[in-house]
């Protein structure tokens, strides 16, 4: 009997379903089924009664559950006790960030973390919120700065860090550039330039435009905000950005115009959920470091 078999057993018992449990522990459903079958063969008893879409514990499984929980909990506790003595003078930490995180000051948090813990090798991966969520679920990265809203299909712990009201950014020569604010309906004839982001945020933008009575004519998608600037300066169209990003992004050739409709985007830190244990110490360390840094930052 191996420890991972006990963890697999607990995952199946938790979800009462092999498919959901396999997603939780990031292994294939067939591998999970094989491991549970192997455990049952080693014990000489059936632990689960299998139904087409669910499972339930047998009487033997009910009794085994008590001991499995105790064993896994004690092993995790012993590992945590030993890890408390680490001084973080070595190790690797992989973090993801959406492409324009630096505009929100999030890159500085990573820089300060590296300076504070120079022994930890940090790898930063830039990707869309969608891709970062997948990598978190697969435990390819330990933490990520992502945007919300996002689907609830990903089993993560998300801590909102800041919110941003969406504004319009246009060329300084645009007819609407000097307006105090604009109604989205006023943009019905405009060409839209979009920064690639999560489909849920994009859908939210499309929804408010629909409520304003039109479907935006999107003529360009850009992966990075910096690429967008040149197109805006040339008057190719308008774009919608969070106000924090827009304030750092604009120059003398572009202008920010508030939008009357309220639409907010939220950014935060996400880490994978660990159903049978606490997150790794380095992950907890970075999470606490991030929250402390933002609590001290000027509002």
CSV table of C-alpha atoms in Angstrom, one decimal:
chain,number,residue,atom,x,y,z
A,1,UNK,CA,0.0,0.0,0.0
A,2,UNK,CA,1.3,3.5,-0.9
A,3,UNK,CA,0.4,6.9,0.3
A,4,UNK,CA,-0.9,8.1,-3.1
A,5,UNK,CA,-3.3,5.2,-3.1
A,6,UNK,CA,-4.9,6.5,0.1
A,7,UNK,CA,-5.1,10.0,-1.3
A,8,UNK,CA,-6.8,8.6,-4.4
A,9,UNK,CA,-9.2,6.7,-2.2
A,10,UNK,CA,-10.1,9.8,-0.3
A,11,UNK,CA,-10.6,11.8,-3.5
A,12,UNK,CA,-13.1,9.2,-4.9
A,13,UNK,CA,-14.9,9.1,-1.5
A,14,UNK,CA,-15.1,12.9,-1.5
A,15,UNK,CA,-16.7,13.2,-5.0
A,16,UNK,CA,-18.4,9.9,-5.2
A,17,UNK,CA,-17.3,9.9,-8.8
A,18,UNK,CA,-14.1,8.7,-10.6
A,19,UNK,CA,-14.2,11.4,-13.3
A,20,UNK,CA,-14.5,14.3,-10.8
A,21,UNK,CA,-11.8,12.8,-8.5
A,22,UNK,CA,-9.4,12.3,-11.4
A,23,UNK,CA,-9.6,16.1,-12.2
A,24,UNK,CA,-9.0,16.9,-8.5
A,25,UNK,CA,-5.7,15.0,-8.4
A,26,UNK,CA,-4.7,15.6,-12.0
A,27,UNK,CA,-4.4,12.0,-13.2
A,28,UNK,CA,-6.4,10.1,-15.9
A,29,UNK,CA,-9.6,8.4,-14.9
A,30,UNK,CA,-8.3,5.0,-16.1
A,31,UNK,CA,-5.2,5.4,-13.9
A,32,UNK,CA,-7.3,6.3,-10.9
A,33,UNK,CA,-9.5,3.3,-11.5
A,34,UNK,CA,-6.5,1.0,-11.8
A,35,UNK,CA,-5.0,2.3,-8.6
A,36,UNK,CA,-8.2,1.9,-6.6
A,37,UNK,CA,-8.6,-1.7,-8.0
A,38,UNK,CA,-5.0,-2.4,-7.0
A,39,UNK,CA,-5.7,-1.1,-3.5
A,40,UNK,CA,-8.8,-3.3,-3.1
A,41,UNK,CA,-6.8,-6.3,-4.3
A,42,UNK,CA,-4.1,-5.7,-1.7
A,43,UNK,CA,-6.6,-5.3,1.0
A,44,UNK,CA,-8.7,-8.3,-0.2
A,45,UNK,CA,-12.0,-6.3,0.1
A,46,UNK,CA,-14.1,-4.1,-2.1
A,47,UNK,CA,-14.0,-0.5,-0.9
A,48,UNK,CA,-16.6,0.9,-3.3
A,49,UNK,CA,-19.9,-0.2,-4.8
A,50,UNK,CA,-19.8,1.1,-8.4
A,51,UNK,CA,-22.9,2.6,-10.1
A,52,UNK,CA,-23.0,3.9,-13.7
A,53,UNK,CA,-22.5,7.6,-12.6
A,54,UNK,CA,-21.4,7.3,-9.0
A,55,UNK,CA,-19.9,5.2,-6.3
A,56,UNK,CA,-20.5,4.6,-2.6
A,57,UNK,CA,-18.5,3.1,0.1
A,58,UNK,CA,-19.0,-0.5,1.2
A,59,UNK,CA,-19.1,-1.3,4.9
A,60,UNK,CA,-15.4,-2.2,4.7
A,61,UNK,CA,-14.8,1.1,2.9
A,62,UNK,CA,-16.5,3.0,5.6
A,63,UNK,CA,-14.2,1.6,8.3
A,64,UNK,CA,-11.1,2.0,6.0
A,65,UNK,CA,-12.0,5.7,5.5
A,66,UNK,CA,-11.5,6.5,9.2
A,67,UNK,CA,-8.0,5.1,9.2
A,68,UNK,CA,-7.1,6.5,5.7
A,69,UNK,CA,-7.9,10.0,6.8
A,70,UNK,CA,-5.9,9.6,10.0
A,71,UNK,CA,-2.8,8.2,8.2
A,72,UNK,CA,-2.8,10.9,5.4
A,73,UNK,CA,-3.4,13.7,8.0
A,74,UNK,CA,-0.5,12.5,10.2
A,75,UNK,CA,1.9,12.2,7.2
A,76,UNK,CA,1.0,15.7,6.0
A,77,UNK,CA,1.5,17.1,9.5
A,78,UNK,CA,4.9,15.4,9.8
A,79,UNK,CA,6.0,16.9,6.5
A,80,UNK,CA,4.8,20.3,7.4
A,81,UNK,CA,6.6,20.1,10.8
A,82,UNK,CA,9.9,19.3,9.0
A,83,UNK,CA,9.4,22.0,6.4
A,84,UNK,CA,9.0,24.7,9.0
A,85,UNK,CA,12.8,24.6,9.5
A,86,UNK,CA,13.5,25.6,5.9
A,87,UNK,CA,14.9,29.1,5.4
A,88,UNK,CA,13.9,29.2,1.7
A,89,UNK,CA,17.6,29.4,0.6
A,90,UNK,CA,16.9,27.1,-2.3
A,91,UNK,CA,14.1,25.7,-4.5
A,92,UNK,CA,12.0,26.6,-7.6
A,93,UNK,CA,8.8,28.5,-7.9
A,94,UNK,CA,6.8,28.9,-11.0
A,95,UNK,CA,4.3,31.8,-11.3
A,96,UNK,CA,2.1,32.9,-14.2
A,97,UNK,CA,0.8,36.3,-15.0
A,98,UNK,CA,-1.5,37.8,-17.6
A,99,UNK,CA,0.3,39.9,-20.3
A,100,UNK,CA,-0.3,43.4,-18.9
A,101,UNK,CA,0.1,42.6,-15.2
A,102,UNK,CA,3.0,45.1,-15.0
A,103,UNK,CA,0.6,47.9,-15.6
A,104,UNK,CA,-1.1,47.0,-12.3
A,105,UNK,CA,2.2,46.9,-10.4
A,106,UNK,CA,2.1,43.1,-10.1
A,107,UNK,CA,5.5,42.6,-11.7
A,108,UNK,CA,7.1,44.7,-8.9
A,109,UNK,CA,5.7,42.2,-6.4
A,110,UNK,CA,7.6,39.4,-8.2
A,111,UNK,CA,10.7,41.5,-8.4
A,112,UNK,CA,10.6,42.3,-4.6
A,113,UNK,CA,9.9,38.7,-3.8
A,114,UNK,CA,13.0,37.6,-5.8
A,115,UNK,CA,15.1,40.2,-4.0
A,116,UNK,CA,13.8,39.1,-0.6
A,117,UNK,CA,14.3,35.4,-1.3
A,118,UNK,CA,17.3,35.3,-3.7
A,119,UNK,CA,17.9,31.6,-3.1
A,120,UNK,CA,14.6,30.6,-4.7
A,121,UNK,CA,14.7,30.3,-8.5
A,122,UNK,CA,11.6,32.0,-9.9
A,123,UNK,CA,10.2,31.3,-13.3
A,124,UNK,CA,7.6,33.7,-14.7
A,125,UNK,CA,5.3,32.6,-17.4
A,126,UNK,CA,3.1,35.1,-19.3
A,127,UNK,CA,-0.2,33.7,-20.7
A,128,UNK,CA,-3.9,34.4,-21.0
A,129,UNK,CA,-6.1,33.8,-18.0
A,130,UNK,CA,-7.5,30.7,-19.8
A,131,UNK,CA,-4.1,29.1,-20.2
A,132,UNK,CA,-3.0,30.0,-16.7
A,133,UNK,CA,-6.1,28.4,-15.2
A,134,UNK,CA,-5.3,25.2,-17.0
A,135,UNK,CA,-1.7,25.2,-15.8
A,136,UNK,CA,-2.8,25.8,-12.2
A,137,UNK,CA,-5.2,22.8,-12.4
A,138,UNK,CA,-2.4,20.6,-13.8
A,139,UNK,CA,0.0,22.0,-11.1
A,140,UNK,CA,2.4,23.2,-13.8
A,141,UNK,CA,2.6,26.5,-12.0
A,142,UNK,CA,2.3,27.2,-8.3
A,143,UNK,CA,0.5,30.6,-8.5
A,144,UNK,CA,-0.8,33.0,-11.0
A,145,UNK,CA,-2.0,36.6,-11.4
A,146,UNK,CA,-5.3,36.3,-13.4
A,147,UNK,CA,-8.3,38.3,-14.4
A,148,UNK,CA,-11.9,37.6,-13.4
A,149,UNK,CA,-14.6,36.8,-14.2
A,150,UNK,CA,-13.7,33.2,-15.1
A,151,UNK,CA,-15.5,29.9,-15.2
A,152,UNK,CA,-16.0,28.0,-11.9
A,153,UNK,CA,-14.9,24.8,-13.5
A,154,UNK,CA,-11.3,25.3,-12.2
A,155,UNK,CA,-10.8,24.2,-8.6
A,156,UNK,CA,-8.6,27.1,-7.4
A,157,UNK,CA,-8.4,29.5,-4.5
A,158,UNK,CA,-8.8,33.0,-5.9
A,159,UNK,CA,-8.0,36.2,-3.9
A,160,UNK,CA,-9.2,39.4,-5.5
A,161,UNK,CA,-6.5,42.1,-5.3
A,162,UNK,CA,-7.8,45.1,-7.2
A,163,UNK,CA,-10.7,46.2,-9.3
A,164,UNK,CA,-10.7,48.3,-12.4
A,165,UNK,CA,-13.6,50.3,-14.0
A,166,UNK,CA,-13.5,49.8,-17.8
A,167,UNK,CA,-12.9,53.0,-19.8
A,168,UNK,CA,-12.5,53.9,-23.4
A,169,UNK,CA,-9.1,54.8,-24.9
A,170,UNK,CA,-9.0,56.6,-28.3
A,171,UNK,CA,-6.7,58.7,-30.4
A,172,UNK,CA,-6.3,62.3,-29.1
A,173,UNK,CA,-7.7,63.5,-32.4
A,174,UNK,CA,-10.8,61.4,-32.2
A,175,UNK,CA,-14.1,63.4,-32.0
A,176,UNK,CA,-15.0,61.8,-28.7
A,177,UNK,CA,-11.6,62.4,-27.1
A,178,UNK,CA,-12.6,65.6,-25.3
A,179,UNK,CA,-15.9,64.3,-23.9
A,180,UNK,CA,-16.3,64.0,-20.1
A,181,UNK,CA,-17.9,60.6,-20.6
A,182,UNK,CA,-19.6,58.6,-23.3
A,183,UNK,CA,-22.5,56.2,-23.5
A,184,UNK,CA,-21.7,52.9,-25.1
A,185,UNK,CA,-24.4,53.5,-27.6
A,186,UNK,CA,-22.3,56.4,-28.9
A,187,UNK,CA,-19.7,53.8,-30.0
A,188,UNK,CA,-22.1,51.8,-32.2
A,189,UNK,CA,-20.5,52.9,-35.4
A,190,UNK,CA,-16.9,52.7,-34.2
A,191,UNK,CA,-14.3,50.1,-35.0
A,192,UNK,CA,-13.2,48.2,-31.9
A,193,UNK,CA,-9.7,47.1,-31.1
A,194,UNK,CA,-9.5,44.4,-28.4
A,195,UNK,CA,-6.8,43.1,-26.2
A,196,UNK,CA,-7.0,39.3,-26.0
A,197,UNK,CA,-8.2,38.3,-22.6
A,198,UNK,CA,-10.4,35.6,-21.0
A,199,UNK,CA,-13.6,34.8,-23.0
A,200,UNK,CA,-15.7,35.5,-19.9
A,201,UNK,CA,-14.4,39.1,-19.7
A,202,UNK,CA,-14.8,39.5,-23.5
A,203,UNK,CA,-18.3,38.1,-23.2
A,204,UNK,CA,-19.1,40.7,-20.5
A,205,UNK,CA,-17.9,43.5,-22.8
A,206,UNK,CA,-20.0,42.1,-25.6
A,207,UNK,CA,-23.0,41.8,-23.3
A,208,UNK,CA,-23.0,45.5,-22.2
A,209,UNK,CA,-22.6,46.6,-25.8
A,210,UNK,CA,-25.6,44.4,-26.7
A,211,UNK,CA,-27.6,46.0,-23.8
A,212,UNK,CA,-26.7,49.4,-25.4
A,213,UNK,CA,-28.3,48.2,-28.6
A,214,UNK,CA,-25.5,47.1,-30.9
A,215,UNK,CA,-22.9,44.4,-31.6
A,216,UNK,CA,-19.4,45.9,-31.6
A,217,UNK,CA,-17.5,45.7,-34.9
A,218,UNK,CA,-14.2,44.2,-33.8
A,219,UNK,CA,-11.6,44.6,-36.5
A,220,UNK,CA,-8.4,43.8,-34.5
A,221,UNK,CA,-7.3,41.6,-31.6
A,222,UNK,CA,-3.9,42.2,-30.0
A,223,UNK,CA,-2.1,40.0,-27.5
A,224,UNK,CA,-0.3,42.9,-25.8
A,225,UNK,CA,-1.4,46.4,-24.8
A,226,UNK,CA,1.8,47.9,-26.1
A,227,UNK,CA,1.0,46.6,-29.6
A,228,UNK,CA,-2.4,48.3,-29.4
A,229,UNK,CA,-0.9,51.8,-28.8
A,230,UNK,CA,0.3,52.4,-32.3
A,231,UNK,CA,-3.1,51.4,-33.8
A,232,UNK,CA,-4.9,53.8,-31.5
A,233,UNK,CA,-2.5,56.7,-32.2
A,234,UNK,CA,-3.3,56.2,-35.9
A,235,UNK,CA,-7.0,56.4,-35.2
A,236,UNK,CA,-7.8,52.9,-36.4
A,237,UNK,CA,-10.5,52.5,-33.7
A,238,UNK,CA,-11.4,52.6,-30.0
A,239,UNK,CA,-10.5,50.1,-27.3
A,240,UNK,CA,-11.9,49.3,-23.8
A,241,UNK,CA,-9.3,48.9,-21.0
A,242,UNK,CA,-9.3,48.9,-17.2
A,243,UNK,CA,-8.7,52.4,-15.9
A,244,UNK,CA,-5.5,51.4,-14.0
A,245,UNK,CA,-4.0,49.9,-17.2
A,246,UNK,CA,-5.2,52.9,-19.3
A,247,UNK,CA,-3.6,55.5,-17.0
A,248,UNK,CA,-0.2,53.9,-17.5
A,249,UNK,CA,-0.8,53.2,-21.1
A,250,UNK,CA,-1.9,56.6,-22.6
A,251,UNK,CA,0.4,59.3,-23.9
A,252,UNK,CA,0.0,62.7,-25.6
A,253,UNK,CA,-1.4,61.0,-28.7
A,254,UNK,CA,-4.1,59.1,-26.9
A,255,UNK,CA,-7.0,59.9,-24.5
A,256,UNK,CA,-9.0,58.2,-21.8
A,257,UNK,CA,-12.8,58.8,-21.8
A,258,UNK,CA,-15.0,57.4,-19.0
A,259,UNK,CA,-18.0,55.2,-19.9
A,260,UNK,CA,-21.4,55.9,-18.4
A,261,UNK,CA,-22.2,52.2,-18.0
A,262,UNK,CA,-20.5,50.5,-15.1
A,263,UNK,CA,-18.3,47.6,-16.1
A,264,UNK,CA,-15.5,46.4,-13.9
A,265,UNK,CA,-12.7,43.9,-14.3
A,266,UNK,CA,-11.0,42.3,-11.3
A,267,UNK,CA,-7.5,41.0,-11.0
A,268,UNK,CA,-6.2,38.7,-8.3
A,269,UNK,CA,-3.9,35.9,-7.2
A,270,UNK,CA,-4.9,32.3,-7.8
A,271,UNK,CA,-3.4,29.1,-6.4
A,272,UNK,CA,-4.4,25.5,-6.8
A,273,UNK,CA,-6.6,23.9,-4.2
A,274,UNK,CA,-5.0,21.2,-2.1
A,275,UNK,CA,-8.0,19.2,-0.7
A,276,UNK,CA,-6.0,16.9,1.5
A,277,UNK,CA,-3.3,19.2,2.7
A,278,UNK,CA,-2.1,22.8,2.9
A,279,UNK,CA,-0.5,24.4,-0.1
A,280,UNK,CA,3.3,24.1,-0.4
A,281,UNK,CA,5.2,26.5,1.9
A,282,UNK,CA,6.7,28.4,-1.0
A,283,UNK,CA,3.2,29.0,-2.4
A,284,UNK,CA,1.9,30.2,0.9
A,285,UNK,CA,5.0,32.4,1.3
A,286,UNK,CA,4.3,34.1,-2.0
A,287,UNK,CA,0.6,34.5,-1.3
A,288,UNK,CA,1.3,36.2,2.0
A,289,UNK,CA,4.1,38.3,0.5
A,290,UNK,CA,1.7,39.5,-2.2
A,291,UNK,CA,-1.1,40.4,0.2
A,292,UNK,CA,1.3,42.2,2.6
A,293,UNK,CA,2.8,44.2,-0.3
A,294,UNK,CA,-0.6,45.3,-1.5
A,295,UNK,CA,-1.8,46.2,1.9
A,296,UNK,CA,1.1,48.6,2.3
A,297,UNK,CA,0.8,50.1,-1.2
A,298,UNK,CA,-0.8,53.5,-1.6
A,299,UNK,CA,-4.4,53.4,-2.6
